mmCIF file of N, CA and C in Angstrom:
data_model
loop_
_atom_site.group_PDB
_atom_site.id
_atom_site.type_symbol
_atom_site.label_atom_id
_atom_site.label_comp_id
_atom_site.label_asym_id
_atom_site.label_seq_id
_atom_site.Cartn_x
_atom_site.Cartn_y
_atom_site.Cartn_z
ATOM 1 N N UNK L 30 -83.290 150.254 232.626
ATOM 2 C CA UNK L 30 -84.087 149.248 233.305
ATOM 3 C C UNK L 30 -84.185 147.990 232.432
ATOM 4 N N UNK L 31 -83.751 147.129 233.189
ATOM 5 C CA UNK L 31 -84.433 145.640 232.086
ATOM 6 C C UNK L 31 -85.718 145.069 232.339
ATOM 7 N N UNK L 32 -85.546 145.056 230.548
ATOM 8 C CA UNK L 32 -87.025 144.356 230.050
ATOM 9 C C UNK L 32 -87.729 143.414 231.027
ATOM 10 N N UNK L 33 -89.127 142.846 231.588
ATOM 11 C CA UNK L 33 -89.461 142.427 232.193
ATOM 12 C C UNK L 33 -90.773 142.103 231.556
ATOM 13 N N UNK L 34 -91.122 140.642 231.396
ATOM 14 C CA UNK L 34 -92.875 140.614 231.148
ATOM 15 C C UNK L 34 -93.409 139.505 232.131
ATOM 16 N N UNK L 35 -93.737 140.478 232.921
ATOM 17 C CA UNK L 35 -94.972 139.885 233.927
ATOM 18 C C UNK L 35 -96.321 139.356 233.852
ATOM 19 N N UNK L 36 -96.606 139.527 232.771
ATOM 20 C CA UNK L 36 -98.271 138.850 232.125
ATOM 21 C C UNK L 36 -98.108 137.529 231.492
ATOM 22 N N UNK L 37 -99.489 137.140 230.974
ATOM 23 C CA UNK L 37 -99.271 136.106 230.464
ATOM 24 C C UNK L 37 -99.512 136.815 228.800
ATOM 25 N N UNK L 38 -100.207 137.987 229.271
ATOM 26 C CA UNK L 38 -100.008 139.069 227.568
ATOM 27 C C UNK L 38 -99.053 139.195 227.298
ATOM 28 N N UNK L 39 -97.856 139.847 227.970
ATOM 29 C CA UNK L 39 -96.859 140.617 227.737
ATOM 30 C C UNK L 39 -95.655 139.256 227.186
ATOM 31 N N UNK L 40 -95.990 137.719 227.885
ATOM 32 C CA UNK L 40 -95.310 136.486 227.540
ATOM 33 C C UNK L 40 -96.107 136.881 225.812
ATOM 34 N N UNK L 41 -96.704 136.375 225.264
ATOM 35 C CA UNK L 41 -97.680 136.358 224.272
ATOM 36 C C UNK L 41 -96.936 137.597 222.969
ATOM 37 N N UNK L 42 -97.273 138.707 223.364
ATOM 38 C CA UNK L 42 -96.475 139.521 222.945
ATOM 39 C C UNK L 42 -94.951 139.897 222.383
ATOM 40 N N UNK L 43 -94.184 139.254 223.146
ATOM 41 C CA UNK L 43 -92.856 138.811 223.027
ATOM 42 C C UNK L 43 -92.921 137.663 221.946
ATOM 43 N N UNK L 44 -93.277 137.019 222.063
ATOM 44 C CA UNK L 44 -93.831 135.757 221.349
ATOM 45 C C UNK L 44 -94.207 136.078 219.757
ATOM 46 N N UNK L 45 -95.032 137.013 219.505
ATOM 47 C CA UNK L 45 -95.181 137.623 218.186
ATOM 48 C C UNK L 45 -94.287 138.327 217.962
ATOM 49 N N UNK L 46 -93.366 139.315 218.757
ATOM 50 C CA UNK L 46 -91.880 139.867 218.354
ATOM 51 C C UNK L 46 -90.972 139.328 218.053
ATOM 52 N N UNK L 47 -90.699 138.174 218.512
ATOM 53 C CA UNK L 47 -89.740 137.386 217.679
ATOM 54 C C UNK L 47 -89.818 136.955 216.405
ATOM 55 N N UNK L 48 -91.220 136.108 216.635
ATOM 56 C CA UNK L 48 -92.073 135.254 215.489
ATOM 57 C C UNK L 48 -91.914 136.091 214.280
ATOM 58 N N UNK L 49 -92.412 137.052 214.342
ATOM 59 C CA UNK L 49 -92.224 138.505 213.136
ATOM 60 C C UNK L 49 -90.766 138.896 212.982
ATOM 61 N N UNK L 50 -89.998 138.872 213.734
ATOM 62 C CA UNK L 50 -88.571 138.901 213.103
ATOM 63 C C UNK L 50 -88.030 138.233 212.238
ATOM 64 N N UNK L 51 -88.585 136.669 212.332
ATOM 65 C CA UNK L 51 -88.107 135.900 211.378
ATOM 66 C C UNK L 51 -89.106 135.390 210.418
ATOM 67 N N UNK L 52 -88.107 136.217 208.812
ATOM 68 C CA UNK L 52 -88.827 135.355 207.552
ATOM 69 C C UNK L 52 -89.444 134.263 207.669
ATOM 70 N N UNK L 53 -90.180 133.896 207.476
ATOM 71 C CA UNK L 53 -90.836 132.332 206.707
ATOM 72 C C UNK L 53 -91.077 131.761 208.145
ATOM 73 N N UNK L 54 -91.168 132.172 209.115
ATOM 74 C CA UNK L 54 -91.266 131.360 210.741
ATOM 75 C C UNK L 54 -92.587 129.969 210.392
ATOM 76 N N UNK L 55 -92.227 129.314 210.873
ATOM 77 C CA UNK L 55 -93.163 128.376 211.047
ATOM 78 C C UNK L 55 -93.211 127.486 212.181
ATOM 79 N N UNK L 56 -93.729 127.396 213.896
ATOM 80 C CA UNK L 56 -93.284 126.828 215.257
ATOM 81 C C UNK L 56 -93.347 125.152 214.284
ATOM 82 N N UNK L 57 -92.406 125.066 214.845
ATOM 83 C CA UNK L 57 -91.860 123.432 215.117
ATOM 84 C C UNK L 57 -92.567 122.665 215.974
ATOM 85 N N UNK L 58 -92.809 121.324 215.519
ATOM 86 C CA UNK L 58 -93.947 120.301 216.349
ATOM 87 C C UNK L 58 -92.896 120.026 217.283
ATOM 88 N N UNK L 59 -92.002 120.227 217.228
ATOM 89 C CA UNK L 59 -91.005 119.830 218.802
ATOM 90 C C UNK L 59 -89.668 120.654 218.291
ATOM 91 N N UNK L 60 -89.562 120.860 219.683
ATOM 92 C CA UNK L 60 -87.646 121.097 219.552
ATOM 93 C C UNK L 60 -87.056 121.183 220.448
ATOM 94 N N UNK L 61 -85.703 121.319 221.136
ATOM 95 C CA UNK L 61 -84.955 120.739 222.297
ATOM 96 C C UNK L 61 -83.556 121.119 222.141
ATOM 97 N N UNK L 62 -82.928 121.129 222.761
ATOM 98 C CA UNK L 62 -81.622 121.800 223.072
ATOM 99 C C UNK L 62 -80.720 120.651 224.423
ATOM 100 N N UNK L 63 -79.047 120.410 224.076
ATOM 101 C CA UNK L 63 -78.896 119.096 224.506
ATOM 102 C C UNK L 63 -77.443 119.827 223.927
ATOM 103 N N UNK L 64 -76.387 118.686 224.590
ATOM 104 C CA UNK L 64 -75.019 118.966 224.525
ATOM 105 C C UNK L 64 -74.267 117.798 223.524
ATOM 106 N N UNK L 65 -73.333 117.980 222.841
ATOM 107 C CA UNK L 65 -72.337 116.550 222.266
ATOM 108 C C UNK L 65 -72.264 116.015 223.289
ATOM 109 N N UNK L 66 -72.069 114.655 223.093
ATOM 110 C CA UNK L 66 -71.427 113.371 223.925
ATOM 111 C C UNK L 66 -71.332 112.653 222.451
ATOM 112 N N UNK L 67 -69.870 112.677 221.765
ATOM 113 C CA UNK L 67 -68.873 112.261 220.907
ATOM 114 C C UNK L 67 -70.077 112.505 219.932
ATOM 115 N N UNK L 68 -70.389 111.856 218.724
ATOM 116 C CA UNK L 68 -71.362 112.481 217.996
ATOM 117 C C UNK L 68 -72.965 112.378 218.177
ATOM 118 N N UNK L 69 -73.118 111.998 219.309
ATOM 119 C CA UNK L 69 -74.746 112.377 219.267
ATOM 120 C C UNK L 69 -75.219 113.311 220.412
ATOM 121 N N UNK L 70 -76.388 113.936 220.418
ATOM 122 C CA UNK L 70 -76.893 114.790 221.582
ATOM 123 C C UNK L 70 -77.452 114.083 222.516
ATOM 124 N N UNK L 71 -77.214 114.707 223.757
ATOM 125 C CA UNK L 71 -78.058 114.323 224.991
ATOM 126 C C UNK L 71 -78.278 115.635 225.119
ATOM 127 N N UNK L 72 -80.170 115.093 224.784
ATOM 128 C CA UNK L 72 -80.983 116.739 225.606
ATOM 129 C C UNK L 72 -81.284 116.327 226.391
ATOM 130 N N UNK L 73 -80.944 118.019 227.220
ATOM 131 C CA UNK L 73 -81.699 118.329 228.850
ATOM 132 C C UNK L 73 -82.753 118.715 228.138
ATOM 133 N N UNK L 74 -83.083 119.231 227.030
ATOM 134 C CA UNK L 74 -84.879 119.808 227.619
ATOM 135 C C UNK L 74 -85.856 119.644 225.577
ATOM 136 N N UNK L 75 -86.670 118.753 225.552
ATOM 137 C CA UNK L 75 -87.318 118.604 224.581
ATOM 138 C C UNK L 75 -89.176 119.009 225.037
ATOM 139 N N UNK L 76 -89.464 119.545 223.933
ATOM 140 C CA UNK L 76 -90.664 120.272 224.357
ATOM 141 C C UNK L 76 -91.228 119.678 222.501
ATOM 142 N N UNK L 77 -92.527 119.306 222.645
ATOM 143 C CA UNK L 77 -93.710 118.574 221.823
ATOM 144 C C UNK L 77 -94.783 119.388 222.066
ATOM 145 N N UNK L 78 -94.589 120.106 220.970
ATOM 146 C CA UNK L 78 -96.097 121.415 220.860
ATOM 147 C C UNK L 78 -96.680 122.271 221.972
ATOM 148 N N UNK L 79 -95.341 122.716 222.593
ATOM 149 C CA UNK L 79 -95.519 123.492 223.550
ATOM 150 C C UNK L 79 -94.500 124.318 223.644
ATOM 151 N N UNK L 80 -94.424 125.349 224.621
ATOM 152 C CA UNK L 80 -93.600 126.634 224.834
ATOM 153 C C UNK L 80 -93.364 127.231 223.567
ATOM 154 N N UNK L 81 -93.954 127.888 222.743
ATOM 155 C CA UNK L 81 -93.631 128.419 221.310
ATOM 156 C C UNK L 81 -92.681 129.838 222.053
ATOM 157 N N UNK L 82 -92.770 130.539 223.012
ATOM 158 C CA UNK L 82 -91.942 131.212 223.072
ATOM 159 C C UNK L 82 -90.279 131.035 222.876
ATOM 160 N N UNK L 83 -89.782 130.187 223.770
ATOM 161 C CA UNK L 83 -88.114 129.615 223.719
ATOM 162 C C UNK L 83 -88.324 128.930 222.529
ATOM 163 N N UNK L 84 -88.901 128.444 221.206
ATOM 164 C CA UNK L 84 -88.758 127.917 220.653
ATOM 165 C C UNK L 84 -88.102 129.313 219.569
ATOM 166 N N UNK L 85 -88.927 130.174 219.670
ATOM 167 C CA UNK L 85 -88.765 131.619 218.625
ATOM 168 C C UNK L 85 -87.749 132.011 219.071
ATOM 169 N N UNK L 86 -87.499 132.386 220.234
ATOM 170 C CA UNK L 86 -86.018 132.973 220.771
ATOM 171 C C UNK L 86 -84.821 132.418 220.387
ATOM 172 N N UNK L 87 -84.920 130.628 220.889
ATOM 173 C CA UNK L 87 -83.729 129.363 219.984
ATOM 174 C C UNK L 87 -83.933 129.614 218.443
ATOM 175 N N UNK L 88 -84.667 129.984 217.904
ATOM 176 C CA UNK L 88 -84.752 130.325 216.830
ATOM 177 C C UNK L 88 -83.886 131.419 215.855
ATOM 178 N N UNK L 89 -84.627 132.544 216.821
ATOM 179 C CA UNK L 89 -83.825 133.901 216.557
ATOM 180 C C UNK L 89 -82.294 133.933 216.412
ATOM 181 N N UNK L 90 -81.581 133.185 217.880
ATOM 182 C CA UNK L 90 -79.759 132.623 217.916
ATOM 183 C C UNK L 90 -80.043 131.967 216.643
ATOM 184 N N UNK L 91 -80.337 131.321 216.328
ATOM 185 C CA UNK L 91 -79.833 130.224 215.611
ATOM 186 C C UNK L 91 -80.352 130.222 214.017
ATOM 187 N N UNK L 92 -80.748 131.245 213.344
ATOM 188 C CA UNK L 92 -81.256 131.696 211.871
ATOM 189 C C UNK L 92 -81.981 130.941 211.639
ATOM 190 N N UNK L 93 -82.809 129.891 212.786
ATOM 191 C CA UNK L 93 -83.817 129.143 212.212
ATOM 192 C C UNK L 93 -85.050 129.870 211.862
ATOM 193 N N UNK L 94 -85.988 129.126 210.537
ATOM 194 C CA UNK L 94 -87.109 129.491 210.324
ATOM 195 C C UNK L 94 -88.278 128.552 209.850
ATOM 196 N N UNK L 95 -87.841 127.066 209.856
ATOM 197 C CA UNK L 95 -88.580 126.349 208.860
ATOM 198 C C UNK L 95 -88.262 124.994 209.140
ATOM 199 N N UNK L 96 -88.804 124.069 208.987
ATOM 200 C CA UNK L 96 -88.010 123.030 209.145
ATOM 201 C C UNK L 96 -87.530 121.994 209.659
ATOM 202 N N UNK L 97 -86.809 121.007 209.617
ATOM 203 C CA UNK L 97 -86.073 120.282 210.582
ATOM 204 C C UNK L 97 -84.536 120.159 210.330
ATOM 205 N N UNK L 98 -84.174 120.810 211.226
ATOM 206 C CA UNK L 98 -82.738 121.068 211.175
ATOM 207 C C UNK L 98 -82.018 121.045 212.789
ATOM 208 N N UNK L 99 -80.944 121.433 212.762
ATOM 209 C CA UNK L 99 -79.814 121.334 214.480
ATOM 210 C C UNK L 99 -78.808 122.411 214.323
ATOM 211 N N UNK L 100 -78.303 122.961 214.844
ATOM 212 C CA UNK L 100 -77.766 124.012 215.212
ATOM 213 C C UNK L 100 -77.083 124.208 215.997
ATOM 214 N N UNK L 101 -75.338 124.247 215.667
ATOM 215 C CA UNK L 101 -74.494 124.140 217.086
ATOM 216 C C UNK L 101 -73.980 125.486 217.539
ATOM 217 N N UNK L 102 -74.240 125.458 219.232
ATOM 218 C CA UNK L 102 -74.361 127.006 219.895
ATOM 219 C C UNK L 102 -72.714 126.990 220.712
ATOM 220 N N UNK L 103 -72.093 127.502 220.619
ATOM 221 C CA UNK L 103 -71.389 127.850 221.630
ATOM 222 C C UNK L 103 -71.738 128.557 223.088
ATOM 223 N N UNK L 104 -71.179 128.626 223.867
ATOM 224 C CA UNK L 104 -71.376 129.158 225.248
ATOM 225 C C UNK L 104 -72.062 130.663 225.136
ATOM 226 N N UNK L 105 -71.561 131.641 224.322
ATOM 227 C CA UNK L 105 -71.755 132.479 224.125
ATOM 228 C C UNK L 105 -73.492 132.771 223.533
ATOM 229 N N UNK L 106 -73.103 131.653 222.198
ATOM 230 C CA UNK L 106 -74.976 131.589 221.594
ATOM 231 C C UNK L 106 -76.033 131.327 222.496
ATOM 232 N N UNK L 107 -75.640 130.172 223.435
ATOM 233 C CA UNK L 107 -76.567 129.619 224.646
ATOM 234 C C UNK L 107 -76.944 130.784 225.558
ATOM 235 N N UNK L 108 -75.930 131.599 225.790
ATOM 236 C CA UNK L 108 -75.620 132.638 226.540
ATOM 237 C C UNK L 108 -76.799 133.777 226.479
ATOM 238 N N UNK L 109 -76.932 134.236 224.976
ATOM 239 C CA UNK L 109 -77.554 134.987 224.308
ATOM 240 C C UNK L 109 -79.162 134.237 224.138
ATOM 241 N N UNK L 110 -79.363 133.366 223.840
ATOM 242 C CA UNK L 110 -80.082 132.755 223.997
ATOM 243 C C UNK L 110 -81.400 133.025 225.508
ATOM 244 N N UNK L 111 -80.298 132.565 226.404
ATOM 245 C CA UNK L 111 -80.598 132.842 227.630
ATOM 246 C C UNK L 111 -81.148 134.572 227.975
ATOM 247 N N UNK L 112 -79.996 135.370 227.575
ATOM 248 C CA UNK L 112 -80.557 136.744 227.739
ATOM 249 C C UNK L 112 -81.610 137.277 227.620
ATOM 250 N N UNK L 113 -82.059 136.599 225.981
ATOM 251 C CA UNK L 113 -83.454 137.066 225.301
ATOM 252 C C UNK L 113 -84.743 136.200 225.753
ATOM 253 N N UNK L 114 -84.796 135.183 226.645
ATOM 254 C CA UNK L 114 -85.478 134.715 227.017
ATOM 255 C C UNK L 114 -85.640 134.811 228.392
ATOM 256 N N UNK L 115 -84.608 135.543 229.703
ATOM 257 C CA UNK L 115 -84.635 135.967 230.767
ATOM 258 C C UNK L 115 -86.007 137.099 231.293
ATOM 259 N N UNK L 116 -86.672 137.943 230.277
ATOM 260 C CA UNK L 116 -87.755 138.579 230.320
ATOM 261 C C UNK L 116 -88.956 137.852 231.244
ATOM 262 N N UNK L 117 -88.894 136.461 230.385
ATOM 263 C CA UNK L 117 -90.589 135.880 230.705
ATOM 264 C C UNK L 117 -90.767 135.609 231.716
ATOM 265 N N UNK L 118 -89.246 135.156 232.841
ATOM 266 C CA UNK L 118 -89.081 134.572 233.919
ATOM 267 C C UNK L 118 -90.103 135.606 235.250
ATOM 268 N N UNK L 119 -89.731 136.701 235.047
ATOM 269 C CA UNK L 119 -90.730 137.584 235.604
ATOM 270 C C UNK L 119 -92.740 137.429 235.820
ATOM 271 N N UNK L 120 -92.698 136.729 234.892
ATOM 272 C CA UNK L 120 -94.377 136.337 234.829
ATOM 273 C C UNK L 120 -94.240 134.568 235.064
ATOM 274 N N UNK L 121 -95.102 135.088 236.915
ATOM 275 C CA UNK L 121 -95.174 133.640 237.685
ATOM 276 C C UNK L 121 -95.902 132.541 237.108
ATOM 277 N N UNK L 122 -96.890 132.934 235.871
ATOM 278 C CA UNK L 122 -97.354 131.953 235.754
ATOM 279 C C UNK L 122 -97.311 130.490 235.112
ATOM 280 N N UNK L 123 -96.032 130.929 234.493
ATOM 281 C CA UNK L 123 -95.100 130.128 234.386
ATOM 282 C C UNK L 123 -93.731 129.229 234.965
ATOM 283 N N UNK L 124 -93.726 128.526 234.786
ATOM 284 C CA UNK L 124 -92.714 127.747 235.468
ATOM 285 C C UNK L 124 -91.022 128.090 234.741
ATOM 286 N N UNK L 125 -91.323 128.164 233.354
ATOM 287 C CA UNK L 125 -89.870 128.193 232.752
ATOM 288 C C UNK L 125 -89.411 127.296 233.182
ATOM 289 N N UNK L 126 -89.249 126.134 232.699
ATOM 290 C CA UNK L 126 -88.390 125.291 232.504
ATOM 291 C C UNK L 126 -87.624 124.768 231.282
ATOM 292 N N UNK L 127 -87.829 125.189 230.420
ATOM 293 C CA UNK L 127 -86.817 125.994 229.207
ATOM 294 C C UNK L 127 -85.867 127.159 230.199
ATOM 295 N N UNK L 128 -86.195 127.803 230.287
ATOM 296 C CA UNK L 128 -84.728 128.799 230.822
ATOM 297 C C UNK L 128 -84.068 127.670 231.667
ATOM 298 N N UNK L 129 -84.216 127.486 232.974
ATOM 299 C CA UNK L 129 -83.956 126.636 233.747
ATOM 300 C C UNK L 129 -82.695 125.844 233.560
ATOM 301 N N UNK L 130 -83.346 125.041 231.754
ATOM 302 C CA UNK L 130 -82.651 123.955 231.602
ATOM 303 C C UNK L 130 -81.707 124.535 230.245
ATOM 304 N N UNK L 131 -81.925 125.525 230.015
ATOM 305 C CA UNK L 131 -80.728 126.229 229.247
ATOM 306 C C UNK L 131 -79.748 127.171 230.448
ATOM 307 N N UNK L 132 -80.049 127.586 231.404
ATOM 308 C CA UNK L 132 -79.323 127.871 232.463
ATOM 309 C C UNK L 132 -78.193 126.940 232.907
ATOM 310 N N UNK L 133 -78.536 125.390 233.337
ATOM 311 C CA UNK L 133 -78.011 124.303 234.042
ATOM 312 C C UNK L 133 -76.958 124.088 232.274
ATOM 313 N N UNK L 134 -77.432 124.168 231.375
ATOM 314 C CA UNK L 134 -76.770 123.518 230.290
ATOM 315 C C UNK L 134 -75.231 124.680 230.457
ATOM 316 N N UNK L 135 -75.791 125.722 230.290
ATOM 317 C CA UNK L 135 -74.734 126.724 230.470
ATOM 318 C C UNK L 135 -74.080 126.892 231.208
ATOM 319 N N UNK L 136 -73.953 126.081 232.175
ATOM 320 C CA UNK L 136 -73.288 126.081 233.676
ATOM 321 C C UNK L 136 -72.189 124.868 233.653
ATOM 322 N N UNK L 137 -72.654 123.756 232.415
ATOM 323 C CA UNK L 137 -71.785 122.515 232.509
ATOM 324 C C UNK L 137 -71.305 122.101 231.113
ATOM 325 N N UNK L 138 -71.587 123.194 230.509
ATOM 326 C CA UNK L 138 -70.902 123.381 229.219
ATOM 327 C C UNK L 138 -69.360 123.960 229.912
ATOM 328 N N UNK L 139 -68.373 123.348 229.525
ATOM 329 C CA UNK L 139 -66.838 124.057 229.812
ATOM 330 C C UNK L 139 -66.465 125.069 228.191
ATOM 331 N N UNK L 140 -65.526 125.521 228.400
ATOM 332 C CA UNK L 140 -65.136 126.898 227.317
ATOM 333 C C UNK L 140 -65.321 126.181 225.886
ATOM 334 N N UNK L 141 -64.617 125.141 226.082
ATOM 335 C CA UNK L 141 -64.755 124.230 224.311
ATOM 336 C C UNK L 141 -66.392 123.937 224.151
ATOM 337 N N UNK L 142 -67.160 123.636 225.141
ATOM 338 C CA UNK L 142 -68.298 122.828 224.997
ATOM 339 C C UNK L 142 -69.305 123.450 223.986
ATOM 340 N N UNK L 143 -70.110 122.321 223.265
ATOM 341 C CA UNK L 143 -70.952 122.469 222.256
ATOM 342 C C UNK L 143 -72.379 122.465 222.800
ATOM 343 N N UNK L 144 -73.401 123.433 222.587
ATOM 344 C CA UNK L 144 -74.781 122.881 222.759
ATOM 345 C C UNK L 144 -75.187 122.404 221.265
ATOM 346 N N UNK L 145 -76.767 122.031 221.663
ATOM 347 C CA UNK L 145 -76.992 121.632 219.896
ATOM 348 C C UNK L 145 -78.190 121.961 220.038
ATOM 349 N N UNK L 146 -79.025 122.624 219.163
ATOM 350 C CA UNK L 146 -80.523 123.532 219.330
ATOM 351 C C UNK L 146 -80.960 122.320 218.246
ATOM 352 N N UNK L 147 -82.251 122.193 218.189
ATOM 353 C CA UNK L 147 -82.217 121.349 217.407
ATOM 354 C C UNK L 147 -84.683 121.373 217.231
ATOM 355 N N UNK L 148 -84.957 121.581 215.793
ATOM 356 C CA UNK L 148 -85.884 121.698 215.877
ATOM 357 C C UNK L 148 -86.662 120.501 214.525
ATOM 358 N N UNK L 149 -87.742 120.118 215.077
ATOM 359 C CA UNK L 149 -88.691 119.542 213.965
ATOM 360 C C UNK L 149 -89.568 119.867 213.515
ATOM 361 N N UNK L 150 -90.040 119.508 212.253
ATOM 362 C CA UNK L 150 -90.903 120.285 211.778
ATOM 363 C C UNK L 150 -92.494 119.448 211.827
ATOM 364 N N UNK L 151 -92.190 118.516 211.769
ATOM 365 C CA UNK L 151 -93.217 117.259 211.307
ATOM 366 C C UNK L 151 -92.544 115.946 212.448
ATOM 367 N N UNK L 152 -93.527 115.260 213.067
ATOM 368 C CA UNK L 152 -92.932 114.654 213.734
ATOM 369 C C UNK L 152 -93.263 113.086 212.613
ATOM 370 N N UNK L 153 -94.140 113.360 212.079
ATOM 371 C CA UNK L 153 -94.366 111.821 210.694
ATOM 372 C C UNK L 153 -93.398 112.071 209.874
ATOM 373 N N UNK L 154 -92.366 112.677 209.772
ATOM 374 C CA UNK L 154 -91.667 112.697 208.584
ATOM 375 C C UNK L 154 -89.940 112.595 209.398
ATOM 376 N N UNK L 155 -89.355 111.427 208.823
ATOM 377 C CA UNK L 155 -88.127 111.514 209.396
ATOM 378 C C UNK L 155 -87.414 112.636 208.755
ATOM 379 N N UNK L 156 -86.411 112.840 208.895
ATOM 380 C CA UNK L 156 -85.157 113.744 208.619
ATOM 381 C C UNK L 156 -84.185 113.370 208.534
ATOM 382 N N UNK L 157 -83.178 113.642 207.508
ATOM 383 C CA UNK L 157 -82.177 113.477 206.898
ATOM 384 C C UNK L 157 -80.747 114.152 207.897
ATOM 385 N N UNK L 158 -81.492 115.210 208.998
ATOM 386 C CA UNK L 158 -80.485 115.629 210.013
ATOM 387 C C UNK L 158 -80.379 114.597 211.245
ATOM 388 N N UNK L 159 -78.993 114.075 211.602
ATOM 389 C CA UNK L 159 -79.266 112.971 212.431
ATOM 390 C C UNK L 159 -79.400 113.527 214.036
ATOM 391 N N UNK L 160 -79.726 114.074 214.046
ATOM 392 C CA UNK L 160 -79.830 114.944 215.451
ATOM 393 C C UNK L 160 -81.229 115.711 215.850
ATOM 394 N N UNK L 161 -81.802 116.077 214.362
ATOM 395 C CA UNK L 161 -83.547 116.290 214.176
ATOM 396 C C UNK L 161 -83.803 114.924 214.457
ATOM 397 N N UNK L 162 -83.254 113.667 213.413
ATOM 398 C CA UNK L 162 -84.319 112.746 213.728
ATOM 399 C C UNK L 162 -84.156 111.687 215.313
ATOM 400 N N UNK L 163 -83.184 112.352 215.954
ATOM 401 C CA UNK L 163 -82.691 111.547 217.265
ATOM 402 C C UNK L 163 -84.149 112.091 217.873
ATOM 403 N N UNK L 164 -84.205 113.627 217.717
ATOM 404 C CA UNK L 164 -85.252 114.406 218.472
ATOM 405 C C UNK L 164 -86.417 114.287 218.599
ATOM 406 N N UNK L 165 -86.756 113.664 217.253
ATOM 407 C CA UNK L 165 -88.268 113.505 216.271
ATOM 408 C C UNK L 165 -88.265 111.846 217.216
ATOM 409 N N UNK L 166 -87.499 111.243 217.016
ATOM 410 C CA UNK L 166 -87.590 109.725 217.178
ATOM 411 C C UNK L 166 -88.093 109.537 219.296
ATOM 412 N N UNK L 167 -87.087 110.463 220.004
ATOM 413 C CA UNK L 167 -87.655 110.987 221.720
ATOM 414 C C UNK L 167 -89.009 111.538 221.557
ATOM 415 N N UNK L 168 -89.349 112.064 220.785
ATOM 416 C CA UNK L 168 -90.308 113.089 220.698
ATOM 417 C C UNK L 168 -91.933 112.010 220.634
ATOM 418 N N UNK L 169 -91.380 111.040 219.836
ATOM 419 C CA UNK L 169 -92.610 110.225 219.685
ATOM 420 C C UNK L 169 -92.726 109.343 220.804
ATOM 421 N N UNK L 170 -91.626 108.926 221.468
ATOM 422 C CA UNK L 170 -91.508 108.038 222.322
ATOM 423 C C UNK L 170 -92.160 108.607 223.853
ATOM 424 N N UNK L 171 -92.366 109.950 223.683
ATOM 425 C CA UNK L 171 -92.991 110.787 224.761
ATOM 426 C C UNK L 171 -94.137 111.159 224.798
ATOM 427 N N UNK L 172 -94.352 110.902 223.487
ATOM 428 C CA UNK L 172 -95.883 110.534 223.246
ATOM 429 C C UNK L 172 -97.010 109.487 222.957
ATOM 430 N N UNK L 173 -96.301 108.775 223.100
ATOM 431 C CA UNK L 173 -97.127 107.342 223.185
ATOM 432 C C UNK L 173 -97.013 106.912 224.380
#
């Protein structure tokens, strides 16, 4: 039978299972997921101190734990990605729009295509990753 969490506990729960998988975890004041277009990202989906779940899961793919850093996924990583985060979709009280928009990404990614996971740690502090600070730099602009 597949996993299924229908609560907003059982979302929550999942949420500390990941979180506890990874050393040194610390949620990111934003992070977002977005495709190459020649060297910079266009994200479909940036999230600013919210959804800590898909943030732990993008996490989990991607050996993140700390930080501000980017992370390039192949079809397959996105893929996986997707799998481990397909659970929450079950509990209505959510919208998921993180899956959604890692779904649509995975659909128009072709076999070569790159995603780019991409997380911040601090949104006052630029970054030396030019793809954190593309993120960090949207991130503020969505908040003012």
């Amino acid at each position: 039978m597949t996993e299924r969490w229908e609560t907003v506990e059982e979302i929550a729960s999942a949420r500390r299972r990941f979180e506890a998988g990874i050393p040194g975890w610390v949620t990111p004041k934003a992070y977002g997921i977005g495709h190459l277009v020649g060297d910079r990202v266009e994200f479909v989906r940036i999230n600013v101190g919210a959804h800590p779940l898909p943030a732990s899961v993008l996490a989990t793919v991607c050996g993140h734990s700390a930080g501000s850093a980017s992370y390039r996924l192949d079809r397959e990583g996105l893929r996986r990605a997707i799998d481990l985060l397909a659970p929450a979709e079950a509990c209505t009280a959510y919208e998921h729009p993180n899956l959604f928009a890692w779904r649509r990404l995975h659909d128009v990614l072709g076999p070569d295509g790159v995603a780019v996971a991409v997380f911040v740690a601090d949104l006052h502090q630029p970054s030396a990753d030019e793809h954190a600070e593309a993120l960090r730099e949207q991130a503020l602009a969505v908040r003012d």
